CSV table of C-alpha atoms in Angstrom, one decimal:
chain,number,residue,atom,x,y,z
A,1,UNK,CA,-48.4,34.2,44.1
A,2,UNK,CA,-48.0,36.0,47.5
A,3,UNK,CA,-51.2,35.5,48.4
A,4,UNK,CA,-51.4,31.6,47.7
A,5,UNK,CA,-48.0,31.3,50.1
A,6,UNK,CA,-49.3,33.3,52.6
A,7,UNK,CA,-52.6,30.9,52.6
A,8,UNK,CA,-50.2,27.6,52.8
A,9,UNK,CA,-48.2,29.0,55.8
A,10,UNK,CA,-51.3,30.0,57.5
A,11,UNK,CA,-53.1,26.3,56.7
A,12,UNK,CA,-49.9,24.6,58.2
A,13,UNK,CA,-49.1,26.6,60.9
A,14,UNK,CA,-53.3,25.9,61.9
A,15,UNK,CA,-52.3,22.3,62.0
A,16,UNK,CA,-50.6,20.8,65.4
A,17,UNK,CA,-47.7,19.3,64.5
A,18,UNK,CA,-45.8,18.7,67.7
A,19,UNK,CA,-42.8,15.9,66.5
A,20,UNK,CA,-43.9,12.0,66.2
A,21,UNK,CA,-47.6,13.5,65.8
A,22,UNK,CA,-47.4,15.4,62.4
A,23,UNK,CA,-49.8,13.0,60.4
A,24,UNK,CA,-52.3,15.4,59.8
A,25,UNK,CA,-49.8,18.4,58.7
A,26,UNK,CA,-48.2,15.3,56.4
A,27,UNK,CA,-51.8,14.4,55.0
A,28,UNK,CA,-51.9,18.1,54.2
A,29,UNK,CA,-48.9,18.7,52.1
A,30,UNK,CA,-49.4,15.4,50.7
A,31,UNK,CA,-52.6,16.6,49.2
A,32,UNK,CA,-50.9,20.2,48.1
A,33,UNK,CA,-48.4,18.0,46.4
A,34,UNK,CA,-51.5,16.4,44.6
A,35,UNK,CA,-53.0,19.2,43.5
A,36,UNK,CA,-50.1,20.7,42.1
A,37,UNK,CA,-50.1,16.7,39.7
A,38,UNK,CA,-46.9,16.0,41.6
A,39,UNK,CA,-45.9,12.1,42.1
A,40,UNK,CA,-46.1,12.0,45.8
A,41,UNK,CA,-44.0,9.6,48.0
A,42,UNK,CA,-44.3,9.2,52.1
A,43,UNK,CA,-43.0,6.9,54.5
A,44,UNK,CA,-44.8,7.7,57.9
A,45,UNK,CA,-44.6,11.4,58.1
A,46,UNK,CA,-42.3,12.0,55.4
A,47,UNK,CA,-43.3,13.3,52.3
A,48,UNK,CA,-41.4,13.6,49.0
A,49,UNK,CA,-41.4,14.4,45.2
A,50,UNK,CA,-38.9,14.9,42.0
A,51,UNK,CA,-39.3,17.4,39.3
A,52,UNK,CA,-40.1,15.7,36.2
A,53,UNK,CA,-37.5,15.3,33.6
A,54,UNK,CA,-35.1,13.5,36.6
A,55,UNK,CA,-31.8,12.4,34.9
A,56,UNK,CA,-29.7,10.1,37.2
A,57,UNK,CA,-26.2,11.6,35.3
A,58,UNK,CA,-27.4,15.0,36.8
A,59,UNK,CA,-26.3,15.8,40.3
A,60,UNK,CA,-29.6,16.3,42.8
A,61,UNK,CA,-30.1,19.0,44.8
A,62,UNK,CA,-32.3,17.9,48.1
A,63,UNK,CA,-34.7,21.1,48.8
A,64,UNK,CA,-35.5,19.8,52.6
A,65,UNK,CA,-37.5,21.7,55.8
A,66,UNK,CA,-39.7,20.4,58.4
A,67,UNK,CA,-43.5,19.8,59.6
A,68,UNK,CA,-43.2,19.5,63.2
A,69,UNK,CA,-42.6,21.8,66.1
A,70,UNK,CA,-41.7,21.5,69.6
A,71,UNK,CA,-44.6,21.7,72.1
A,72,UNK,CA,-46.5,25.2,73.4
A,73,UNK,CA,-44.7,26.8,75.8
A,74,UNK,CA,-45.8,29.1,78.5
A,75,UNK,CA,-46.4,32.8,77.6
A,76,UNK,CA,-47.9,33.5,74.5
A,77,UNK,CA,-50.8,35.7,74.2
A,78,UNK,CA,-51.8,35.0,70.8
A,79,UNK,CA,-53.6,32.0,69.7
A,80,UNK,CA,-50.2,29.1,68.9
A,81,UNK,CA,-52.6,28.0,66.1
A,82,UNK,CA,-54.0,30.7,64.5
A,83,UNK,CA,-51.7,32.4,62.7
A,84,UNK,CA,-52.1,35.6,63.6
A,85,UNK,CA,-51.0,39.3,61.7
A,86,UNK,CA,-50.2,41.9,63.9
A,87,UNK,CA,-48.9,45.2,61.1
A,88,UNK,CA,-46.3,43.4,59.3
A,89,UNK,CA,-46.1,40.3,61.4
A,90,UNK,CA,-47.2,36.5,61.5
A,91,UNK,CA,-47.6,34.9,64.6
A,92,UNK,CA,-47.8,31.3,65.2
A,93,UNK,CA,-45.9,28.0,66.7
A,94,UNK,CA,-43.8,26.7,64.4
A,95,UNK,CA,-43.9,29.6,62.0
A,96,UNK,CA,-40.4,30.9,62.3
A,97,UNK,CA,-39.0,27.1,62.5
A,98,UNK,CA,-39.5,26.5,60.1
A,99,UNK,CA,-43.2,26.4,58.6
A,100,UNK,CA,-42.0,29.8,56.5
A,101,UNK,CA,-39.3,28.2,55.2
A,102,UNK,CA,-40.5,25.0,54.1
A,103,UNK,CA,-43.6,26.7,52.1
A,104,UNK,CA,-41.5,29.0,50.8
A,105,UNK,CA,-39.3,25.8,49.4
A,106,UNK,CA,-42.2,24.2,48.3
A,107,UNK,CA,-43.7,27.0,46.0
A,108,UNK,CA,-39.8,27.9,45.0
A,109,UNK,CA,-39.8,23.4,44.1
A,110,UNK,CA,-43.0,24.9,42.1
A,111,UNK,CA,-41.6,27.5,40.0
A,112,UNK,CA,-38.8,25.1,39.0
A,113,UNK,CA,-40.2,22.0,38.8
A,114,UNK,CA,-40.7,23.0,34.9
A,115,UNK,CA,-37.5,24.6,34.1
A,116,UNK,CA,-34.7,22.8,31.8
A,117,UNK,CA,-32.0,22.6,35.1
A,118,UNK,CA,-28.9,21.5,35.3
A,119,UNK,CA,-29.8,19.5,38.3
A,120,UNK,CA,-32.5,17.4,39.2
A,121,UNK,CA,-34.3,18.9,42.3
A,122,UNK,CA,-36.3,16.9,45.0
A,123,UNK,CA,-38.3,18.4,48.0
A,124,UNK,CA,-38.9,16.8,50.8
A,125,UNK,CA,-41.4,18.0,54.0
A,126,UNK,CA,-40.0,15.7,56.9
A,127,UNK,CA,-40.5,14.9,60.3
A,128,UNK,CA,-39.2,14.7,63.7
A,129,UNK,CA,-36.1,17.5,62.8
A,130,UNK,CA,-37.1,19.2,66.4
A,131,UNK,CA,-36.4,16.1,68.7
A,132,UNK,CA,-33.9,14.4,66.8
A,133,UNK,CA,-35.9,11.5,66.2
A,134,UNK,CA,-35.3,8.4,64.0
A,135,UNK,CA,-38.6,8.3,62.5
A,136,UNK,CA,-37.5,11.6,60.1
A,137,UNK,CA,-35.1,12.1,58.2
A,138,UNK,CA,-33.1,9.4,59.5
A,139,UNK,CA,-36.3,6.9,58.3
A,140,UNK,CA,-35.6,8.4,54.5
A,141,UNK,CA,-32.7,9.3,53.5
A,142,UNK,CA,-31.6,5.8,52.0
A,143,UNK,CA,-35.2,5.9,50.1
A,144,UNK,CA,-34.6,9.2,48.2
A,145,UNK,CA,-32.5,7.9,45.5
A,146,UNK,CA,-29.0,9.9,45.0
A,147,UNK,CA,-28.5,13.2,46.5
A,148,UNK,CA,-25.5,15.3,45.9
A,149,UNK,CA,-26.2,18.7,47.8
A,150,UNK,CA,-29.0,19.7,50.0
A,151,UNK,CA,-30.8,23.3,51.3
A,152,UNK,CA,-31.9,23.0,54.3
A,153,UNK,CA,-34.8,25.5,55.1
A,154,UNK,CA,-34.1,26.6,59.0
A,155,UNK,CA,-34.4,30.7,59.8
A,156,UNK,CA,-31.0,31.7,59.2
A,157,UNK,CA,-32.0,35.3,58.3
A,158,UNK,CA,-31.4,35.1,54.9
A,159,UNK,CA,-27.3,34.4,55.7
A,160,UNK,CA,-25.8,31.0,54.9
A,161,UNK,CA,-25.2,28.4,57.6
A,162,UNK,CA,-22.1,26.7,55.5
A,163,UNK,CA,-21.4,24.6,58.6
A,164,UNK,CA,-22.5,23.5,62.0
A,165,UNK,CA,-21.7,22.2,65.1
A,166,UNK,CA,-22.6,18.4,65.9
A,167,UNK,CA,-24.3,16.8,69.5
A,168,UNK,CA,-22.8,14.6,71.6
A,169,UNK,CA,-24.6,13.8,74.9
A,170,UNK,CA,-22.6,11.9,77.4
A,171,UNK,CA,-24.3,9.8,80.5
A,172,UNK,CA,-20.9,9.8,83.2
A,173,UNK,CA,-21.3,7.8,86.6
A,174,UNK,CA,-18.7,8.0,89.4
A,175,UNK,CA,-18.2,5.3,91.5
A,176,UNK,CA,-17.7,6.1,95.3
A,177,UNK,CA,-17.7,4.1,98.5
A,178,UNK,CA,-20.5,4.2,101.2
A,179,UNK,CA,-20.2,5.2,104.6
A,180,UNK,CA,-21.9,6.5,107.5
A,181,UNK,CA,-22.3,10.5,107.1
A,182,UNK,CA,-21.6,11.0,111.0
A,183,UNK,CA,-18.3,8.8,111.0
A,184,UNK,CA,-16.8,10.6,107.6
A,185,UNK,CA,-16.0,7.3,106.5
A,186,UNK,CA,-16.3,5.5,102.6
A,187,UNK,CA,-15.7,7.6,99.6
A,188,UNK,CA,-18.0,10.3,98.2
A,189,UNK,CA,-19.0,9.7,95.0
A,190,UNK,CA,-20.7,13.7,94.9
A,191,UNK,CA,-17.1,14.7,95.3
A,192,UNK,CA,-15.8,12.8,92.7
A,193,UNK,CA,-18.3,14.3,90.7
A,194,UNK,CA,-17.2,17.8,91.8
A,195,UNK,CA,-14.0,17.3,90.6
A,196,UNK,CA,-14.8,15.9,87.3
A,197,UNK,CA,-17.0,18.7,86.9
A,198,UNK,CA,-14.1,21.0,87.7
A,199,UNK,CA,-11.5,19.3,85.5
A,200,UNK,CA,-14.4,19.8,82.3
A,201,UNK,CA,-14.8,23.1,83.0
A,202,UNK,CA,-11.4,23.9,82.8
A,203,UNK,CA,-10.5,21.5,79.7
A,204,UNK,CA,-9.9,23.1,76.1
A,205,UNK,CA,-10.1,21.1,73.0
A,206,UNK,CA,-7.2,22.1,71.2
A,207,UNK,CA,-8.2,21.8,67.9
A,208,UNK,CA,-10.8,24.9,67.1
A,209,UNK,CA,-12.2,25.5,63.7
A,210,UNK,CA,-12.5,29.4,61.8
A,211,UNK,CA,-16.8,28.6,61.0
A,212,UNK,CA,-17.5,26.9,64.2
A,213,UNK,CA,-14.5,27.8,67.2
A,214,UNK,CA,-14.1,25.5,69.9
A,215,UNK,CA,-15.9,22.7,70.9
A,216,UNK,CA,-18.5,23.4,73.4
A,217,UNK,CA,-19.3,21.6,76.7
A,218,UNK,CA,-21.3,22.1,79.7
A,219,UNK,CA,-22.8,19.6,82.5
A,220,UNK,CA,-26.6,19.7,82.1
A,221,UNK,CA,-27.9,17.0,84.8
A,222,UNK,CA,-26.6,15.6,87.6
A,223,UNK,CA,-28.3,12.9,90.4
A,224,UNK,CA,-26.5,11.9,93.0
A,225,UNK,CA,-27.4,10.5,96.7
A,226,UNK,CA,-30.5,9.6,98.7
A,227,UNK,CA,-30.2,9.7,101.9
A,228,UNK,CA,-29.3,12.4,104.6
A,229,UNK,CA,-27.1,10.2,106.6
A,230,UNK,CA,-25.1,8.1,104.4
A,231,UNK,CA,-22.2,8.8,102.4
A,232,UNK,CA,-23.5,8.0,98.1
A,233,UNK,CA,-21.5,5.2,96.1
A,234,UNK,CA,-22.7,6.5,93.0
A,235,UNK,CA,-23.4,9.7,91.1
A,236,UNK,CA,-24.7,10.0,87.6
A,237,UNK,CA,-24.0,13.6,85.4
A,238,UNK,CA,-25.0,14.5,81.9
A,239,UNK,CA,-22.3,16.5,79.8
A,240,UNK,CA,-24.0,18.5,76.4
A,241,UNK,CA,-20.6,18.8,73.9
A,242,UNK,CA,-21.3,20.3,71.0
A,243,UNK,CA,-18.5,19.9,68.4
A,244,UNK,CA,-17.1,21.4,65.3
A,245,UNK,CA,-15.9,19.8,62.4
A,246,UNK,CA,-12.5,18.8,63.2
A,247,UNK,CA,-13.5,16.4,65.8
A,248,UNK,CA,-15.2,12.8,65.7
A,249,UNK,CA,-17.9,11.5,68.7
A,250,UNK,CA,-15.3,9.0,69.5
A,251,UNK,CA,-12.2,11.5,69.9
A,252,UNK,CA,-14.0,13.9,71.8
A,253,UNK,CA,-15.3,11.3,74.1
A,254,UNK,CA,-11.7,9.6,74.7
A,255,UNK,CA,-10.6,12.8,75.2
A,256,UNK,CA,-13.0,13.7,78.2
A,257,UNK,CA,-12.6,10.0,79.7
A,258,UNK,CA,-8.8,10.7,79.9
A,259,UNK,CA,-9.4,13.4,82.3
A,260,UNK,CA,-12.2,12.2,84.2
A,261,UNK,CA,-12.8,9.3,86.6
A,262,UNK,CA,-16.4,8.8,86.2
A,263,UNK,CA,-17.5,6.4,83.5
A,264,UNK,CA,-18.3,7.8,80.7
A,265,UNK,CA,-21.1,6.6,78.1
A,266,UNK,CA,-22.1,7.9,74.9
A,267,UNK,CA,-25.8,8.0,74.3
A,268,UNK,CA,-25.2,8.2,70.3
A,269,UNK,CA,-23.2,9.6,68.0
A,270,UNK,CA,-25.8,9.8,65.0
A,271,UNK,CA,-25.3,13.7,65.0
A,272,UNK,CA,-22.0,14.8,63.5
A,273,UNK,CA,-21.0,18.4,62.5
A,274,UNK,CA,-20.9,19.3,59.1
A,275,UNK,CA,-18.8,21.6,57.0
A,276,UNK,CA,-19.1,22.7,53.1
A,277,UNK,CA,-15.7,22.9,51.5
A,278,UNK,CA,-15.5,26.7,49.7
A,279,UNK,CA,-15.0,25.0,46.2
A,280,UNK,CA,-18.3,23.3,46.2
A,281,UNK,CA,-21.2,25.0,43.9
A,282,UNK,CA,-23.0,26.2,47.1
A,283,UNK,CA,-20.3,28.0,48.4
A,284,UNK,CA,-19.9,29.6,45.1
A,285,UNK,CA,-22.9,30.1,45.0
A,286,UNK,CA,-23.6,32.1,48.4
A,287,UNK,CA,-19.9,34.1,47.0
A,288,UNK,CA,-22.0,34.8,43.8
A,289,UNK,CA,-24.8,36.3,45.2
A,290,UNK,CA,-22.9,38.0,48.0
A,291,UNK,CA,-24.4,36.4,51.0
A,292,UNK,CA,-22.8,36.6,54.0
A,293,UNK,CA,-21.4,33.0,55.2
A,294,UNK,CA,-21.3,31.9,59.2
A,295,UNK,CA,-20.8,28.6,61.1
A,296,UNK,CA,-23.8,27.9,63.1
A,297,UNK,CA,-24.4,26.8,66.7
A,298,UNK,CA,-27.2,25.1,66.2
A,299,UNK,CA,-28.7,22.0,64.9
A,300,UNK,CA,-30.4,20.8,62.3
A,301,UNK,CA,-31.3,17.8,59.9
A,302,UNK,CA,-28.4,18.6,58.2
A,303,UNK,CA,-26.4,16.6,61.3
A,304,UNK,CA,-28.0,13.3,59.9
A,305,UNK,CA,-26.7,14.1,56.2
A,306,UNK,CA,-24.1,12.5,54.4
A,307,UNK,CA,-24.2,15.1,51.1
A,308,UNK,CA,-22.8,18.2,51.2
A,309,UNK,CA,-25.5,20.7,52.6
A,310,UNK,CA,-26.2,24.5,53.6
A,311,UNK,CA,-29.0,26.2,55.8
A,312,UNK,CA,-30.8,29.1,54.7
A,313,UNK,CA,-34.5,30.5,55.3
A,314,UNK,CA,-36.4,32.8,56.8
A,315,UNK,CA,-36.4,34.2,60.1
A,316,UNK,CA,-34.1,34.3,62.7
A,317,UNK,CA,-32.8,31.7,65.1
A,318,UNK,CA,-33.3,33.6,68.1
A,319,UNK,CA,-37.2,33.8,67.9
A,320,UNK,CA,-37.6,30.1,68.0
A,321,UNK,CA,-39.1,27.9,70.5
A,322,UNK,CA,-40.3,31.3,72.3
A,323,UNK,CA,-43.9,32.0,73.2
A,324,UNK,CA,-45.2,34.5,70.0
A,325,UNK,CA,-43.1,33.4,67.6
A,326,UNK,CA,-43.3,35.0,64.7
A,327,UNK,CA,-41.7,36.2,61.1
A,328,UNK,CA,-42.3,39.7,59.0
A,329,UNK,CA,-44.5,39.5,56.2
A,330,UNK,CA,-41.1,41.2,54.0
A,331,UNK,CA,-38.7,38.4,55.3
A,332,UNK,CA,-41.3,36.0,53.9
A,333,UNK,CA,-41.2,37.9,50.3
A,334,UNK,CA,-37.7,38.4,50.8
A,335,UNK,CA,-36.7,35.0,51.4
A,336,UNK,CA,-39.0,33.5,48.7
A,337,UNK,CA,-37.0,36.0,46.1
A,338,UNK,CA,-34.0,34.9,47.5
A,339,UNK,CA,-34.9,30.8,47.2
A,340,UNK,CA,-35.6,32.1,43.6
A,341,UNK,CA,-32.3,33.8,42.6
A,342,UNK,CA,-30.1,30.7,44.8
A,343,UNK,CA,-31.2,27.7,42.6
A,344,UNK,CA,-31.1,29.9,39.4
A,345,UNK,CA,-27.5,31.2,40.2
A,346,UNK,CA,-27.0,27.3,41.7
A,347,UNK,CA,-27.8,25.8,38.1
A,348,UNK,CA,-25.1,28.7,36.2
A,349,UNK,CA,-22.6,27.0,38.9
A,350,UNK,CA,-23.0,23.7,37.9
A,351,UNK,CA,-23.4,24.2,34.4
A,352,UNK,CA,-19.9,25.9,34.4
């Protein structure tokens, strides 16, 4: 069985799947799908199957990863294609986010597509996770039929993300006067700027959350001025907020505009926080098994979910988007064991 995984993850990490361009990664796992005499769906990029047996007065569990991966950065010394082993380790881009997690999904969907459940399971290999884009996730959600709960595969190292922070990226421009530089005169819209800047850095959301603390803000960008000599009516600045659970786009960006004289202009607020309420059968589940629970500061598909979800996979968050990414050969047998045992002990919660 190893062996048969091992040959997946190496096929798809040898497939360039930068996001908006994973056709030919898609065309693959479409075919895998086929040979395994699954009924295949895809929109665009997006490909999708139910275990048979599907019974709509079952809940349905969403078994969800990605194709694509950012673009090659500078640095590696091992081929970003090729897959490489190294001892115990796999190099390649993409590999720790997340191609190890979604094969190991896939051949967990496998095992189980056969078994009596008390759920109905669906797996879906999507696109576009690393850049936020519509054409993923976003693009199918509405077409999978109910879902009540969703895995996420993301390198969590084998810990459960039960909740994570949202996005919120804010375009602010100040408004100043113009003036001659040598006469001192108009208003300077770089100091008005300055002094938003100032007032953000010193702000505190009060409301802070035990997974997922405080919100999170910094300034990112900022353009401002041409011209040596005269005194710039406008600057434009970027803030990055990334918020927990307790907060809503809008209330987080009322908030900042009560405290700072720029204009401030949400770019969108399509990627909320999430948070698993402790009762739910995933919860239990992760307390079952004894997994250690955590709040995560990064994001994932599960920001464009409405269901309940969790992350969990293989690897570790730190080792993504870095030149030689890699996993270890046991983290990829450990975490398809521990795919295994989660949607057994999953289906005892749900049964009761």
């Amino acid at each position: 069985m190893m062996k048969t995984v091992v040959e997946d993850l190496k096929t798809l990490v040898g497939i360039p799947s930068f996001s908006g361009e994973e056709k030919t990664a898609a065309d693959w796992m479409e075919q895998r799908l086929s040979e395994e005499e699954m009924i295949v769906k895809r929109y665009g990029n997006n490909v999708w199957t139910t275990h048979s047996g599907y019974d709509e007065n079952r809940p349905t569990v969403l078994l969800n990863s990605h194709l694509d991966t950012v673009k090659v950065c500078n640095g590696w010394t091992f081929p970003p294609f090729a897959c490489t082993a190294i001892g115990n380790q796999l190099f390649g881009l993409g590999i720790n986010d997340a191609g190890a997690s979604l094969i190991a999904l896939f051949h967990a969907f496998l095992r189980m597509k056969s078994q009596n459940l008390a759920y109905n399971l669906v797996f879906l290999a999507s696109a576009e996770e690393e850049n936020s884009g519509k054409a993923g996730l976003e693009a199918v959600r509405h077409r999978l039929g109910k879902i009540d709960m969703a895995i996420v595969g993301e390198p969590t190292g084998g810990k459960v993300a039960v909740a994570e922070k949202g996005l919120l990226v804010i375009d602010a421009l100040a408004k100043g006067v113009a003036g001659h530089a040598a006469r001192n005169s108009g208003i300077n819209a770089i100091t008005v700027v300055l002094q938003d800047i100032q007032r953000i850095q010193e702000y505190c959301f009060e409301k802070t959350s035990g997974l997922l603390g405080p919100v999170s803000m910094n300034v990112t960008a900022i353009n401002g001025g041409d011209l040596h000599n005269v005194i710039p009516d406008e600057c434009a600045f970027v803030i990055d907020v990334r918020l927990n659970e307790r907060y809503t786009h809008q209330e987080v960006l009322d908030e900042l505009q009560a405290i700072c004289s720029a204009e401030l202009t949400a770019r969108s607020m399509r990627l909320a926080p999430s948070g698993l309420a402790e009762g739910h059968p995933l919860w239990r589940t992760a307390n079952a098994l004894e997994l250690p629970c955590f709040g995560s500061p990064t994001m994932s598909d599960q920001a464009l979910m409405s269901w309940p979800s969790i992350k969990l996979g293989i690897g570790e968050s730190e080792r993504s988007h870095t030149p030689n990414e890699y996993i270890l050969i046991e983290e990829l047998e450990q975490g398809i064991a521990l795919y295994d045992r989660f949607l057994n002990q999953l289906n005892h919660e749900i049964m009761g």
